[in-house]
PDB file of C-alpha atoms in Angstrom:
ATOM      1  CA  MET A   1     153.131 106.897  97.008  1.00  0.00           C
ATOM      2  CA  SER A   2     154.393 107.401 100.534  1.00  0.00           C
ATOM      3  CA  SER A   3     152.169 107.927 103.551  1.00  0.00           C
ATOM      4  CA  GLY A   4     153.407 111.525 103.815  1.00  0.00           C
ATOM      5  CA  SER A   5     152.162 112.186 100.300  1.00  0.00           C
ATOM      6  CA  ALA A   6     148.780 110.630 101.082  1.00  0.00           C
ATOM      7  CA  ALA A   7     148.424 112.833 104.162  1.00  0.00           C
ATOM      8  CA  TYR A   8     149.158 115.886 102.009  1.00  0.00           C
ATOM      9  CA  GLN A   9     146.436 114.924  99.523  1.00  0.00           C
ATOM     10  CA  VAL A  10     143.879 114.517 102.277  1.00  0.00           C
ATOM     11  CA  SER A  11     144.644 117.937 103.714  1.00  0.00           C
ATOM     12  CA  GLN A  12     144.502 119.451 100.212  1.00  0.00           C
ATOM     13  CA  LEU A  13     141.080 117.855  99.666  1.00  0.00           C
ATOM     14  CA  ASP A  14     139.904 119.176 103.039  1.00  0.00           C
ATOM     15  CA  GLU A  15     141.069 122.641 102.018  1.00  0.00           C
ATOM     16  CA  LEU A  16     139.227 122.454  98.691  1.00  0.00           C
ATOM     17  CA  GLU A  17     136.089 121.231 100.434  1.00  0.00           C
ATOM     18  CA  ALA A  18     136.218 124.092 102.936  1.00  0.00           C
ATOM     19  CA  GLU A  19     136.702 126.627 100.153  1.00  0.00           C
ATOM     20  CA  SER A  20     133.758 125.181  98.201  1.00  0.00           C
ATOM     21  CA  ILE A  21     131.518 125.346 101.265  1.00  0.00           C
ATOM     22  CA  PHE A  22     132.599 128.948 101.855  1.00  0.00           C
ATOM     23  CA  VAL A  23     131.686 129.889  98.271  1.00  0.00           C
ATOM     24  CA  MET A  24     128.280 128.214  98.570  1.00  0.00           C
ATOM     25  CA  ARG A  25     127.517 130.083 101.788  1.00  0.00           C
ATOM     26  CA  GLU A  26     128.607 133.388 100.219  1.00  0.00           C
ATOM     27  CA  VAL A  27     126.326 132.845  97.219  1.00  0.00           C
ATOM     28  CA  VAL A  28     123.364 132.029  99.457  1.00  0.00           C
ATOM     29  CA  ALA A  29     124.052 135.129 101.573  1.00  0.00           C
ATOM     30  CA  GLU A  30     124.150 137.411  98.513  1.00  0.00           C
ATOM     31  CA  MET A  31     121.374 135.994  96.332  1.00  0.00           C
ATOM     32  CA  GLU A  32     117.659 136.289  96.939  1.00  0.00           C
ATOM     33  CA  ARG A  33     116.657 132.835  95.638  1.00  0.00           C
ATOM     34  CA  PRO A  34     119.709 130.674  94.845  1.00  0.00           C
ATOM     35  CA  VAL A  35     119.171 127.264  93.270  1.00  0.00           C
ATOM     36  CA  LEU A  36     121.294 124.165  92.789  1.00  0.00           C
ATOM     37  CA  LEU A  37     120.597 122.323  89.545  1.00  0.00           C
ATOM     38  CA  PHE A  38     120.786 118.541  89.903  1.00  0.00           C
ATOM     39  CA  SER A  39     121.226 116.162  86.966  1.00  0.00           C
ATOM     40  CA  GLY A  40     122.066 113.025  88.948  1.00  0.00           C
ATOM     41  CA  GLY A  41     125.623 112.848  87.615  1.00  0.00           C
ATOM     42  CA  LYS A  42     128.765 112.619  89.697  1.00  0.00           C
ATOM     43  CA  ASP A  43     129.343 116.383  89.691  1.00  0.00           C
ATOM     44  CA  SER A  44     125.792 117.042  90.881  1.00  0.00           C
ATOM     45  CA  ILE A  45     126.133 114.454  93.619  1.00  0.00           C
ATOM     46  CA  VAL A  46     129.333 116.121  94.875  1.00  0.00           C
ATOM     47  CA  MET A  47     127.645 119.547  94.831  1.00  0.00           C
ATOM     48  CA  LEU A  48     124.643 118.156  96.725  1.00  0.00           C
ATOM     49  CA  ARG A  49     126.907 116.650  99.385  1.00  0.00           C
ATOM     50  CA  LEU A  50     128.771 119.952  99.741  1.00  0.00           C
ATOM     51  CA  ALA A  51     125.455 121.764 100.120  1.00  0.00           C
ATOM     52  CA  GLN A  52     124.431 119.304 102.845  1.00  0.00           C
ATOM     53  CA  LYS A  53     127.663 119.999 104.710  1.00  0.00           C
ATOM     54  CA  ALA A  54     127.341 123.761 104.212  1.00  0.00           C
ATOM     55  CA  PHE A  55     123.779 124.067 105.471  1.00  0.00           C
ATOM     56  CA  ALA A  56     123.222 121.131 107.834  1.00  0.00           C
TER      57      ALA A  56
END
């Protein structure tokens, strides 16, 4: 993997993260009492971290 390819992956991940944060903020703006279910697994940990970034 070349360094150019690695830079592309980082920017793609940043784009996905930004889109996920946007969706979370939209849901919170539209719903009266949104919740985030947490099981302690890797997916839940990622969602929790995104929520921290979205609402910090």
